[in-house]
Tab-separated table of C-alpha atoms in Angstrom:
chain	number	residue	atom	x	y	z
K	1	MET	CA	83.663	128.121	139.228
K	2	GLN	CA	84.348	126.213	142.568
K	3	ASN	CA	84.249	123.087	140.492
K	4	MET	CA	87.165	124.140	138.032
K	5	ARG	CA	89.195	125.528	140.909
K	6	GLU	CA	89.389	122.756	142.392
K	7	ASN	CA	90.384	120.643	139.481
K	8	LEU	CA	93.402	123.483	138.647
K	9	THR	CA	94.747	122.732	142.145
K	10	ALA	CA	94.245	119.232	141.958
K	11	THR	CA	96.233	118.831	138.819
K	12	LYS	CA	99.178	120.987	139.395
K	13	ASP	CA	102.559	119.098	138.578
K	14	THR	CA	100.686	116.861	136.052
K	15	LYS	CA	102.145	118.116	132.685
K	16	ILE	CA	101.291	115.530	129.859
K	17	LEU	CA	102.523	117.801	127.314
K	18	SER	CA	104.925	120.885	126.969
K	19	LEU	CA	105.524	122.795	124.331
K	20	ASP	CA	109.296	124.541	124.178
K	21	HIS	CA	109.763	127.290	121.727
K	22	VAL	CA	107.905	125.754	118.867
K	23	GLY	CA	108.483	127.319	115.471
K	24	LEU	CA	106.813	125.836	112.409
K	25	TYR	CA	106.971	126.975	108.775
K	26	TYR	CA	105.350	125.907	105.450
K	27	SER	CA	107.266	126.053	102.402
K	28	ARG	CA	105.365	127.196	99.037
K	29	ARG	CA	106.438	126.989	95.728
K	30	GLN	CA	107.176	130.013	94.044
K	31	GLY	CA	108.110	129.749	90.328
K	32	PHE	CA	110.252	127.826	88.871
K	33	LEU	CA	112.415	125.808	91.213
K	34	LYS	CA	112.010	128.463	93.913
K	35	ARG	CA	110.498	128.103	97.228
K	36	SER	CA	109.402	130.752	100.077
K	37	ARG	CA	109.214	129.678	103.679
K	38	PHE	CA	105.796	130.998	105.717
K	39	TRP	CA	106.592	130.584	109.483
K	40	ALA	CA	103.077	129.585	110.910
K	41	LEU	CA	104.594	129.262	114.603
K	42	GLN	CA	107.313	131.199	115.784
K	43	ASP	CA	108.134	131.024	119.239
K	44	VAL	CA	105.352	129.461	120.991
K	45	SER	CA	105.634	127.994	124.674
K	46	PHE	CA	103.212	126.610	127.262
K	47	ASP	CA	102.343	123.342	129.120
K	48	LEU	CA	99.539	121.277	128.968
K	49	HIS	CA	98.091	120.078	132.301
K	50	SER	CA	96.446	116.519	132.781
K	51	GLY	CA	92.360	117.612	133.671
K	52	GLU	CA	92.591	120.908	132.649
K	53	THR	CA	90.935	123.172	130.107
K	54	LEU	CA	93.254	125.340	128.338
K	55	GLY	CA	91.930	128.316	125.694
K	56	VAL	CA	94.078	129.474	122.964
K	57	ILE	CA	92.902	132.703	122.103
K	58	GLY	CA	94.308	135.094	118.890
K	59	LYS	CA	93.198	136.745	115.695
K	60	ASN	CA	92.564	135.103	112.691
K	61	GLY	CA	95.480	133.710	110.764
K	62	VAL	CA	98.011	133.594	113.876
K	63	GLY	CA	98.952	130.262	113.676
K	64	LYS	CA	96.063	128.585	116.133
K	65	SER	CA	95.044	125.970	114.078
K	66	THR	CA	98.515	124.941	113.232
K	67	LEU	CA	99.265	124.744	116.938
K	68	LEU	CA	96.385	122.143	117.184
K	69	ARG	CA	97.529	120.177	114.363
K	70	VAL	CA	100.957	119.977	116.352
K	71	LEU	CA	99.450	119.053	119.464
K	72	ALA	CA	97.628	116.289	117.654
K	73	GLY	CA	100.711	114.941	116.382
K	74	ILE	CA	99.531	115.808	112.361
K	75	ILE	CA	102.731	117.850	111.866
K	76	ALA	CA	106.132	118.245	113.475
K	77	PRO	CA	107.546	121.551	114.114
K	78	ASN	CA	110.616	122.847	112.433
K	79	THR	CA	112.346	124.317	115.268
K	80	GLY	CA	111.646	123.777	119.157
K	81	LYS	CA	110.639	120.592	121.262
K	82	VAL	CA	107.032	118.967	121.576
K	83	GLU	CA	107.619	116.977	124.708
K	84	VAL	CA	105.156	114.217	125.806
K	85	HIS	CA	105.364	113.563	129.294
K	86	ARG	CA	102.897	110.670	129.614
K	87	PRO	CA	103.097	108.604	126.341
K	88	GLY	CA	100.150	106.616	125.177
K	89	LEU	CA	97.637	108.935	125.499
K	90	ARG	CA	94.985	109.404	122.622
K	91	PHE	CA	95.356	113.011	121.206
K	92	SER	CA	92.472	113.873	119.062
K	93	LEU	CA	91.525	116.849	116.990
K	94	ILE	CA	87.863	116.904	116.581
K	95	SER	CA	87.450	117.804	112.777
K	96	LEU	CA	84.303	117.211	111.547
K	97	GLY	CA	83.608	114.447	109.027
K	98	ALA	CA	87.285	113.748	108.511
K	99	GLY	CA	87.184	111.490	105.587
K	100	PHE	CA	83.795	111.131	104.976
K	101	VAL	CA	82.881	109.172	101.918
K	102	PRO	CA	80.151	110.665	99.732
K	103	PHE	CA	78.327	107.626	98.527
K	104	LEU	CA	78.280	105.737	101.443
K	105	SER	CA	75.861	105.811	104.259
K	106	GLY	CA	76.430	107.643	107.582
K	107	ARG	CA	77.047	104.499	109.365
K	108	GLU	CA	79.499	103.297	107.189
K	109	ASN	CA	81.211	106.838	107.372
K	110	ALA	CA	80.761	106.941	111.152
K	111	THR	CA	82.536	103.413	111.447
K	112	LEU	CA	85.520	104.687	108.830
K	113	SER	CA	85.812	108.071	110.534
K	114	GLY	CA	86.075	106.660	113.890
K	115	MET	CA	88.779	104.289	112.958
K	116	MET	CA	90.571	107.203	111.348
K	117	LEU	CA	90.172	108.735	114.753
K	118	GLY	CA	92.225	106.026	116.220
K	119	ALA	CA	89.398	103.862	117.819
K	120	THR	CA	89.249	99.745	116.725
K	121	LYS	CA	85.798	98.978	114.736
K	122	LYS	CA	84.589	96.815	118.030
K	123	GLU	CA	84.777	100.091	119.996
K	124	ILE	CA	82.889	102.389	117.284
K	125	LEU	CA	80.397	99.403	116.581
K	126	SER	CA	79.869	99.425	120.491
K	127	ARG	CA	79.096	102.869	120.470
K	128	MET	CA	77.320	103.101	117.498
K	129	ASP	CA	73.368	103.464	118.960
K	130	ASP	CA	75.119	106.433	120.863
K	131	ILE	CA	76.460	107.811	118.146
K	132	VAL	CA	73.057	107.742	115.917
K	133	ALA	CA	70.987	109.142	118.775
K	134	PHE	CA	73.164	112.006	119.443
K	135	ALA	CA	73.535	113.071	115.894
K	136	GLU	CA	69.868	112.977	115.284
K	137	LEU	CA	69.781	111.763	111.567
K	138	ASN	CA	65.883	110.449	111.989
K	139	GLY	CA	66.296	108.001	109.632
K	140	PHE	CA	68.950	109.259	107.557
K	141	PHE	CA	71.441	107.097	109.110
K	142	ASP	CA	71.353	104.566	106.442
K	143	GLU	CA	71.367	106.874	103.480
K	144	PRO	CA	74.397	108.101	101.419
K	145	VAL	CA	76.032	111.353	103.190
K	146	ASN	CA	75.612	112.996	99.997
K	147	THR	CA	72.236	113.205	100.508
K	148	TYR	CA	72.733	115.245	104.169
K	149	SER	CA	72.404	118.575	104.612
K	150	THR	CA	75.587	120.263	105.691
K	151	GLY	CA	74.310	120.568	109.374
K	152	MET	CA	73.410	116.627	109.509
K	153	ARG	CA	76.972	116.015	108.190
K	154	ALA	CA	78.500	118.294	110.820
K	155	ARG	CA	76.348	116.877	113.232
K	156	LEU	CA	77.439	113.207	112.770
K	157	GLY	CA	81.280	114.319	112.600
K	158	PHE	CA	80.827	115.846	116.081
K	159	SER	CA	79.025	112.727	117.404
K	160	VAL	CA	81.460	110.528	115.866
K	161	ALA	CA	84.278	112.486	117.493
K	162	TYR	CA	82.348	113.004	120.801
K	163	HIS	CA	81.681	109.397	121.589
K	164	LEU	CA	85.382	108.206	121.119
K	165	ASP	CA	86.428	109.311	124.245
K	166	PRO	CA	90.098	110.617	123.429
K	167	ASP	CA	91.727	111.194	126.432
K	168	VAL	CA	92.691	114.874	124.863
K	169	ILE	CA	90.240	116.711	123.180
K	170	LEU	CA	91.793	119.424	121.037
K	171	LEU	CA	88.687	121.855	119.595
K	172	ASP	CA	88.690	124.520	117.015
K	173	GLU	CA	85.892	126.570	117.022
K	174	VAL	CA	83.512	123.481	116.788
K	175	LEU	CA	80.819	124.316	119.163
K	176	GLY	CA	79.094	126.261	116.613
K	177	VAL	CA	78.020	123.379	114.869
K	178	GLY	CA	74.493	123.005	113.310
K	179	ASP	CA	71.448	124.775	114.259
K	180	GLU	CA	70.535	126.536	117.563
K	181	ALA	CA	69.483	123.664	119.280
K	182	PHE	CA	72.024	121.191	118.000
K	183	ARG	CA	74.553	123.812	119.035
K	184	TYR	CA	73.251	124.362	122.327
K	185	LYS	CA	73.193	120.502	122.671
K	186	SER	CA	76.927	119.925	121.494
K	187	THR	CA	77.981	122.822	123.925
K	188	ALA	CA	76.290	121.438	126.660
K	189	ALA	CA	77.816	118.126	125.830
K	190	MET	CA	81.354	119.493	125.708
K	191	LYS	CA	81.045	121.351	128.641
K	192	GLU	CA	79.938	118.572	130.719
K	193	ARG	CA	83.024	116.437	129.118
K	194	ILE	CA	85.323	119.371	130.174
K	195	LYS	CA	83.983	119.398	133.762
K	196	SER	CA	84.983	115.705	134.051
K	197	GLU	CA	88.997	114.771	134.558
K	198	LYS	CA	89.039	115.455	130.543
K	199	THR	CA	91.839	117.349	129.254
K	200	VAL	CA	90.923	119.844	126.432
K	201	VAL	CA	92.530	122.641	124.175
K	202	LEU	CA	90.100	124.893	123.039
K	203	VAL	CA	90.942	127.393	120.082
K	204	SER	CA	88.345	130.058	119.628
K	205	HIS	CA	87.695	133.632	119.340
K	206	ASN	CA	84.672	133.563	121.568
K	207	VAL	CA	85.382	135.123	124.392
K	208	PRO	CA	82.216	134.798	126.961
K	209	LEU	CA	82.647	131.112	126.152
K	210	LEU	CA	86.272	130.732	126.953
K	211	ARG	CA	85.693	132.835	129.948
K	212	GLU	CA	83.128	130.436	131.154
K	213	ILE	CA	84.698	127.183	130.405
K	214	CYS	CA	88.476	127.576	130.554
K	215	ASP	CA	90.999	127.153	133.752
K	216	ARG	CA	93.684	128.769	131.713
K	217	VAL	CA	94.361	130.651	128.829
K	218	VAL	CA	97.068	131.178	126.044
K	219	TRP	CA	97.198	134.062	123.876
K	220	ILE	CA	98.730	133.872	120.529
K	221	GLU	CA	100.395	136.743	118.834
K	222	ASP	CA	101.846	136.536	115.186
K	223	GLY	CA	102.698	132.631	115.798
K	224	LYS	CA	104.338	133.590	119.675
K	225	THR	CA	102.850	133.278	122.690
K	226	ALA	CA	102.167	136.702	123.706
K	227	ALA	CA	100.725	135.926	127.560
K	228	GLN	CA	99.519	133.209	129.444
K	229	GLY	CA	97.747	132.444	132.808
K	230	LYS	CA	94.560	133.669	134.496
K	231	VAL	CA	91.658	133.727	132.299
K	232	SER	CA	90.356	136.676	133.189
K	233	GLU	CA	93.508	138.528	133.219
K	234	ILE	CA	94.285	137.069	129.819
K	235	LEU	CA	90.888	137.772	128.204
K	236	ASP	CA	90.783	141.142	129.410
K	237	ALA	CA	94.537	142.154	127.932
K	238	TYR	CA	93.294	140.311	124.848
K	239	LEU	CA	89.815	142.558	124.399
K	240	LYS	CA	91.697	145.617	125.014
K	241	GLY	CA	94.215	144.909	122.710
K	242	ILE	CA	91.678	144.427	119.995
K	243	VAL	CA	90.151	147.671	121.170
K	244	HIS	CA	93.177	149.525	121.066
K	245	GLY	CA	94.035	148.209	117.616
K	246	ALA	CA	90.941	149.058	116.507
K	247	LYS	CA	91.134	152.633	117.449
K	248	GLN	CA	94.732	153.040	115.670
K	249	ALA	CA	93.034	151.846	112.627
K	250	THR	CA	90.335	154.261	112.647
R	1	MET	CA	114.386	119.541	109.316
R	2	ARG	CA	114.116	118.221	113.021
R	3	PHE	CA	112.156	115.371	113.620
R	4	ASN	CA	110.107	114.556	117.464
R	5	ASP	CA	110.899	111.058	118.221
R	6	THR	CA	109.151	111.221	121.418
R	7	TYR	CA	106.233	112.247	119.723
R	8	CYS	CA	105.580	108.975	118.555
R	9	LEU	CA	102.341	108.137	120.155
R	10	ARG	CA	100.470	105.344	118.373
R	11	GLN	CA	103.338	103.189	116.722
R	12	GLY	CA	103.354	99.525	116.621
R	13	LYS	CA	99.254	98.970	116.266
R	14	TRP	CA	99.710	97.031	113.180
R	15	ARG	CA	96.311	94.983	113.598
R	16	ASN	CA	94.280	98.379	113.513
R	17	LEU	CA	96.367	99.684	110.970
R	18	THR	CA	95.379	96.386	108.768
R	19	ASP	CA	91.745	96.969	109.897
R	20	LEU	CA	91.901	100.405	108.761
R	21	VAL	CA	93.500	99.640	105.497
R	22	ILE	CA	90.685	96.924	104.772
R	23	GLN	CA	87.632	99.320	106.198
R	24	LYS	CA	89.187	102.087	103.947
R	25	ALA	CA	89.571	99.796	101.129
R	26	ILE	CA	85.992	98.523	101.225
R	27	ALA	CA	84.908	101.878	101.729
R	28	GLY	CA	86.604	102.627	98.308
R	29	LEU	CA	84.989	99.653	96.594
R	30	ARG	CA	81.393	100.505	97.712
R	31	ALA	CA	81.823	103.854	97.148
R	32	GLU	CA	83.181	103.313	93.643
R	33	ALA	CA	80.646	100.551	92.751
R	34	SER	CA	77.685	102.966	93.823
R	35	ARG	CA	78.629	105.343	91.275
R	36	GLY	CA	77.586	104.702	87.640
R	37	TYR	CA	74.597	102.384	86.325
R	38	LEU	CA	76.736	99.512	85.752
R	39	GLY	CA	78.251	99.519	89.267
R	40	VAL	CA	80.304	96.531	89.856
R	41	LEU	CA	79.855	95.139	86.606
R	42	TRP	CA	82.504	97.392	85.634
R	43	TRP	CA	85.314	95.677	87.422
R	44	ILE	CA	84.605	93.139	84.405
R	45	ILE	CA	83.646	95.477	81.967
R	46	GLU	CA	87.296	97.556	82.001
R	47	PRO	CA	89.553	95.148	82.094
R	48	VAL	CA	87.746	93.367	78.959
R	49	MET	CA	87.536	96.185	77.365
R	50	TYR	CA	91.809	96.878	77.959
R	51	MET	CA	92.353	93.366	76.795
R	52	SER	CA	90.154	94.228	73.496
R	53	VAL	CA	92.321	97.080	72.667
R	54	PHE	CA	95.198	95.178	72.371
R	55	TYR	CA	93.410	91.464	71.347
R	56	VAL	CA	92.006	93.675	67.887
R	57	ALA	CA	95.585	95.571	67.564
R	58	PHE	CA	97.733	92.134	67.940
R	59	ALA	CA	95.315	88.993	67.148
R	60	HIS	CA	93.470	91.162	64.019
R	61	LEU	CA	95.560	93.889	62.844
R	62	LEU	CA	98.410	92.071	62.999
R	63	ASN	CA	97.229	88.988	62.165
R	64	ARG	CA	98.344	86.731	64.886
R	65	GLY	CA	94.757	85.413	66.133
R	66	ASP	CA	95.389	81.769	66.951
R	67	GLU	CA	94.480	80.488	70.127
R	68	ASN	CA	97.992	80.114	71.870
R	69	PHE	CA	98.753	83.688	70.973
R	70	VAL	CA	95.538	84.905	72.716
R	71	ILE	CA	95.951	82.984	75.945
R	72	PHE	CA	99.678	84.099	75.849
R	73	LEU	CA	98.937	87.624	75.531
R	74	LEU	CA	95.942	87.840	77.844
R	75	THR	CA	98.127	85.977	80.636
R	76	GLY	CA	100.733	89.015	80.290
R	77	LEU	CA	98.360	92.017	80.112
R	78	ILE	CA	96.227	90.636	82.947
R	79	VAL	CA	99.380	90.165	85.294
R	80	TRP	CA	100.672	93.705	83.743
R	81	LYS	CA	97.272	95.537	84.904
R	82	TRP	CA	97.744	94.619	88.326
R	83	PHE	CA	100.729	95.960	88.457
R	84	HIS	CA	100.419	99.249	86.134
R	85	ALA	CA	96.909	99.913	87.597
R	86	THR	CA	98.085	99.712	91.376
R	87	LEU	CA	101.244	102.108	90.629
R	88	ASN	CA	99.409	104.451	88.371
R	89	THR	CA	96.900	105.608	91.596
R	90	GLY	CA	98.818	104.371	94.344
R	91	ALA	CA	101.764	107.058	93.319
R	92	ASN	CA	99.416	109.847	94.090
R	93	SER	CA	97.926	108.262	97.062
R	94	LEU	CA	99.467	110.720	99.427
R	95	MET	CA	98.742	113.655	97.516
R	96	ALA	CA	95.383	112.443	96.970
R	97	ASN	CA	94.734	112.173	100.732
R	98	ALA	CA	96.046	115.631	101.538
R	99	GLY	CA	93.211	117.225	103.297
R	100	LEU	CA	92.458	114.280	105.343
R	101	MET	CA	96.053	113.736	106.657
R	102	ASN	CA	95.747	117.405	107.630
R	103	GLN	CA	92.617	116.412	109.829
R	104	VAL	CA	93.388	113.238	111.643
R	105	TYR	CA	96.953	111.710	112.335
R	106	ILE	CA	97.306	108.295	110.150
R	107	PRO	CA	100.498	106.458	109.247
R	108	LYS	CA	101.021	107.708	105.703
R	109	ILE	CA	101.590	103.929	104.728
R	110	VAL	CA	97.572	103.529	105.058
R	111	PHE	CA	97.387	105.128	101.963
R	112	PRO	CA	99.410	103.453	99.506
R	113	LEU	CA	98.161	100.052	101.007
R	114	THR	CA	94.349	101.255	100.329
R	115	ASN	CA	95.085	101.348	97.215
R	116	ILE	CA	96.909	98.213	96.723
R	117	ALA	CA	94.327	96.200	98.256
R	118	VAL	CA	91.667	97.897	96.365
R	119	ASN	CA	93.516	97.061	93.100
R	120	THR	CA	94.511	93.520	94.141
R	121	PHE	CA	90.727	92.822	94.977
R	122	LYS	CA	89.807	93.633	91.320
R	123	PHE	CA	92.824	91.698	90.064
R	124	MET	CA	91.596	88.556	91.810
R	125	ILE	CA	88.269	88.984	89.865
R	126	ILE	CA	89.361	88.661	86.908
R	127	PHE	CA	92.590	86.261	87.499
R	128	VAL	CA	89.955	83.629	88.992
R	129	LEU	CA	87.767	84.538	85.835
R	130	PHE	CA	90.325	83.726	83.524
R	131	LEU	CA	92.078	80.517	85.001
R	132	PHE	CA	88.135	79.765	84.481
R	133	PHE	CA	88.079	80.542	80.913
R	134	LEU	CA	91.259	78.320	80.435
R	135	GLN	CA	89.082	75.325	81.028
R	136	PHE	CA	87.642	76.089	77.443
R	137	THR	CA	90.709	75.799	75.853
R	138	ALA	CA	93.293	73.428	74.996
R	139	VAL	CA	95.106	74.524	78.360
R	140	ARG	CA	95.061	71.556	80.976
R	141	VAL	CA	95.374	71.821	84.413
R	142	THR	CA	98.082	70.323	86.410
R	143	TRP	CA	99.545	70.002	89.847
R	144	VAL	CA	101.875	73.032	88.967
R	145	TRP	CA	98.871	75.317	89.448
R	146	THR	CA	99.180	74.993	92.969
R	147	LEU	CA	102.102	76.925	92.767
R	148	LEU	CA	100.381	79.637	91.474
R	149	PRO	CA	99.911	81.687	95.028
R	150	VAL	CA	103.665	81.498	95.385
R	151	LEU	CA	103.830	83.759	92.098
R	152	VAL	CA	100.705	86.057	93.066
R	153	LEU	CA	102.308	86.566	96.517
R	154	THR	CA	105.652	87.482	95.039
R	155	GLN	CA	103.801	89.874	92.779
R	156	LEU	CA	102.253	91.154	95.243
R	157	LEU	CA	105.372	92.201	97.417
R	158	LEU	CA	106.760	93.614	94.480
R	159	ILE	CA	103.832	95.571	93.973
R	160	VAL	CA	103.736	96.856	97.462
R	161	ALA	CA	107.004	97.898	97.742
R	162	VAL	CA	107.445	99.712	94.397
R	163	THR	CA	104.076	101.682	95.055
R	164	THR	CA	105.067	102.564	98.545
R	165	LEU	CA	107.940	103.669	97.409
R	166	ILE	CA	106.951	106.003	94.315
R	167	GLY	CA	103.915	106.864	96.695
R	168	SER	CA	106.557	108.028	99.189
R	169	ILE	CA	108.562	110.394	97.281
R	170	MET	CA	105.640	111.710	94.917
R	171	PRO	CA	105.125	114.616	97.445
R	172	PHE	CA	108.481	116.055	97.102
R	173	PHE	CA	108.676	116.069	93.567
R	174	PRO	CA	105.156	116.063	91.859
R	175	ASP	CA	106.742	116.483	88.533
R	176	LEU	CA	107.283	113.079	88.655
R	177	ARG	CA	103.984	112.024	87.309
R	178	VAL	CA	104.923	112.968	84.186
R	179	ILE	CA	108.079	110.557	84.075
R	180	LEU	CA	106.192	107.965	85.655
R	181	ASP	CA	103.155	107.650	82.705
R	182	ASN	CA	106.047	107.166	79.936
R	183	VAL	CA	108.746	104.952	82.545
R	184	LEU	CA	105.256	102.785	82.796
R	185	MET	CA	104.920	102.854	79.031
R	186	MET	CA	108.143	101.978	78.488
R	187	PHE	CA	107.845	98.959	80.642
R	188	LEU	CA	104.739	97.772	79.227
R	189	PHE	CA	106.550	97.084	76.123
R	190	LEU	CA	109.654	95.848	78.102
R	191	SER	CA	108.158	93.177	79.666
R	192	GLY	CA	107.325	90.747	77.295
R	193	ILE	CA	103.472	90.990	77.127
R	194	PHE	CA	103.352	90.958	73.398
R	195	TYR	CA	106.360	88.531	72.378
R	196	ASP	CA	108.156	85.936	73.591
R	197	ILE	CA	111.489	87.027	75.664
R	198	ASP	CA	112.638	83.376	75.281
R	199	LYS	CA	112.798	84.053	71.383
R	200	LEU	CA	115.033	87.058	71.386
R	201	PRO	CA	118.586	86.761	71.174
R	202	THR	CA	120.190	85.606	74.365
R	203	ASN	CA	122.180	88.817	75.266
R	204	VAL	CA	119.077	90.973	74.990
R	205	GLN	CA	117.281	88.383	76.852
R	206	GLY	CA	119.543	88.872	79.874
R	207	TYR	CA	118.986	92.590	80.023
R	208	LEU	CA	115.313	92.101	79.448
R	209	MET	CA	114.672	89.543	82.090
R	210	LEU	CA	116.469	91.888	84.597
R	211	ASN	CA	112.952	93.690	84.933
R	212	PRO	CA	110.729	91.759	87.710
R	213	MET	CA	107.808	91.934	85.861
R	214	ALA	CA	109.225	90.390	82.198
R	215	ALA	CA	110.554	87.725	84.749
R	216	LEU	CA	107.223	87.204	86.973
R	217	ILE	CA	105.294	87.010	83.074
R	218	VAL	CA	107.506	84.394	81.808
R	219	MET	CA	106.655	82.532	84.885
R	220	TYR	CA	103.129	82.730	84.803
R	221	ARG	CA	103.142	81.080	81.391
R	222	LYS	CA	105.218	78.937	81.958
R	223	ILE	CA	102.493	77.598	85.043
R	224	LEU	CA	99.609	78.025	82.912
R	225	LEU	CA	100.367	77.357	79.572
R	226	GLU	CA	103.361	74.599	79.765
R	227	GLY	CA	103.084	73.255	83.101
R	228	LEU	CA	106.499	73.897	84.295
R	229	PRO	CA	106.981	75.224	87.713
R	230	PRO	CA	108.724	78.546	88.048
R	231	ASP	CA	112.445	79.447	88.311
R	232	TRP	CA	113.010	79.611	92.152
R	233	MET	CA	116.499	81.685	91.894
R	234	GLN	CA	114.069	84.289	90.128
R	235	VAL	CA	111.212	84.187	92.619
R	236	PHE	CA	113.775	84.370	95.451
R	237	GLY	CA	115.623	87.466	93.670
R	238	ILE	CA	112.374	89.027	92.963
R	239	LEU	CA	111.379	88.761	96.938
R	240	SER	CA	114.928	90.021	98.053
R	241	LEU	CA	114.650	92.921	95.703
R	242	SER	CA	110.985	93.667	97.001
R	243	VAL	CA	112.034	93.228	100.719
R	244	ALA	CA	115.147	95.881	99.923
R	245	ILE	CA	112.762	98.312	98.543
R	246	MET	CA	109.974	98.156	101.267
R	247	ILE	CA	112.664	98.741	103.917
R	248	LEU	CA	113.845	101.963	102.171
R	249	ALA	CA	109.922	102.720	101.641
R	250	VAL	CA	109.043	102.298	105.239
R	251	TRP	CA	111.839	104.018	106.256
R	252	ILE	CA	110.953	107.311	104.086
R	253	LEU	CA	107.670	107.178	105.492
R	254	ARG	CA	108.199	107.127	108.941
R	255	ARG	CA	111.247	109.511	108.342
R	256	PHE	CA	108.616	112.476	106.930
R	257	ASP	CA	105.543	111.072	108.728
R	258	ARG	CA	105.005	114.669	110.105
R	259	ILE	CA	106.476	116.351	107.525
R	260	TYR	CA	103.748	115.136	104.292
R	261	PRO	CA	100.984	117.170	105.878
R	262	LYS	CA	102.810	120.293	105.629
R	263	ILE	CA	103.812	119.753	101.844
R	264	VAL	CA	100.876	118.215	100.392
R	265	PHE	CA	97.714	120.409	100.545
């Protein structure tokens, strides 16, 4: 705890990115020449500071994943502004097994996946030993990935993303990957990364996890920032809201 | 649609981009080769089957089976198939990668370029085999053959430009697919693959030669079968056209770089 608070004070006024009233819609085809708009994000504003771990909490379908994709620079918002204060930083959305090709070996897929995440081939090859060791594939590394179990694929994906060391890590509930042992290991590895100077945005419903590792929390409700600030305050309010909602429903 | 110009984090990394295209192309080729029992042999068998269809139809059924016509036909077909196969798969390249582009940020030009690299590799195998095969016919190698790379590169640039352009607009109008199939078939007949454009009436010739593929096929035949250099004005014309199309295509891809993932899924 002490450690985190120090981080927080040390990184004041070190904005690396700010979202300013960001809104984003998907348009869907609806019958002949007709389209309808679905606003996934309506009005989201917050700043991301260097070195902090920002938690994003909200119910299913409030636009959390869309928000991460905006932060990763994958999609552009329709309204509002995303401002990057320090250009050149590598934002990486940790998605497990991005672009795995079924007929290729784990090794080839690790290279390919790493390059798509923005690393150079040389970087990946130099870290290959760590990637293999961490993924615990025990001799399956040179077998095609379509012989892997879901857990093995996820482990390989996580290992690649983890070892590429982006400047800003965007995480979408992936800490719950693989079996109990690997989950423990990946969570521990992530926490270690988080405690270092890394900037992390973590999207989750897991209140205890957020409470443990975040420096600040943003609460998203219906595509809008409902509240943001101190971890304990926001999470308590969020839990109260859920209990309240459940009571109303019954 | 608003676009955040400030949010361009990874631009100008052309080396990385080329590496990624090559890596993806190799991955695609290897995956293709490890599917099915015959593996890499398909890269030879498939084109041979494709050409046999036309050979049977024209040489046997229409009774034009002399050696000259076969070489004439094969030259056109091999060159056309490269164009056709690339455009056919490249047009869908953005849609085919919908899942991927929603997971990681990748400059969208990577997708059509990967398709082009894969198909160009396959074309090269067949083209080299064809040049080898020509040694067993009456065709003589002359110094003009050294100009072949110029034609191949010109055609490559044309393919890159057209494929990238069609690929860039396809996500907005998926219905174009049906139109494209038929337009490609029309061009199969308009490109002088089965007949000699030079033997048609001059007023028709003028129109047909506006089609860059027709002009290229005529030039390939001139080099290979007659030992004559290509028409430099035409080469220059095709190059300029390709560059113009490419500028438009790259502009579209960059303009909608972060819009595509929202419309294809």
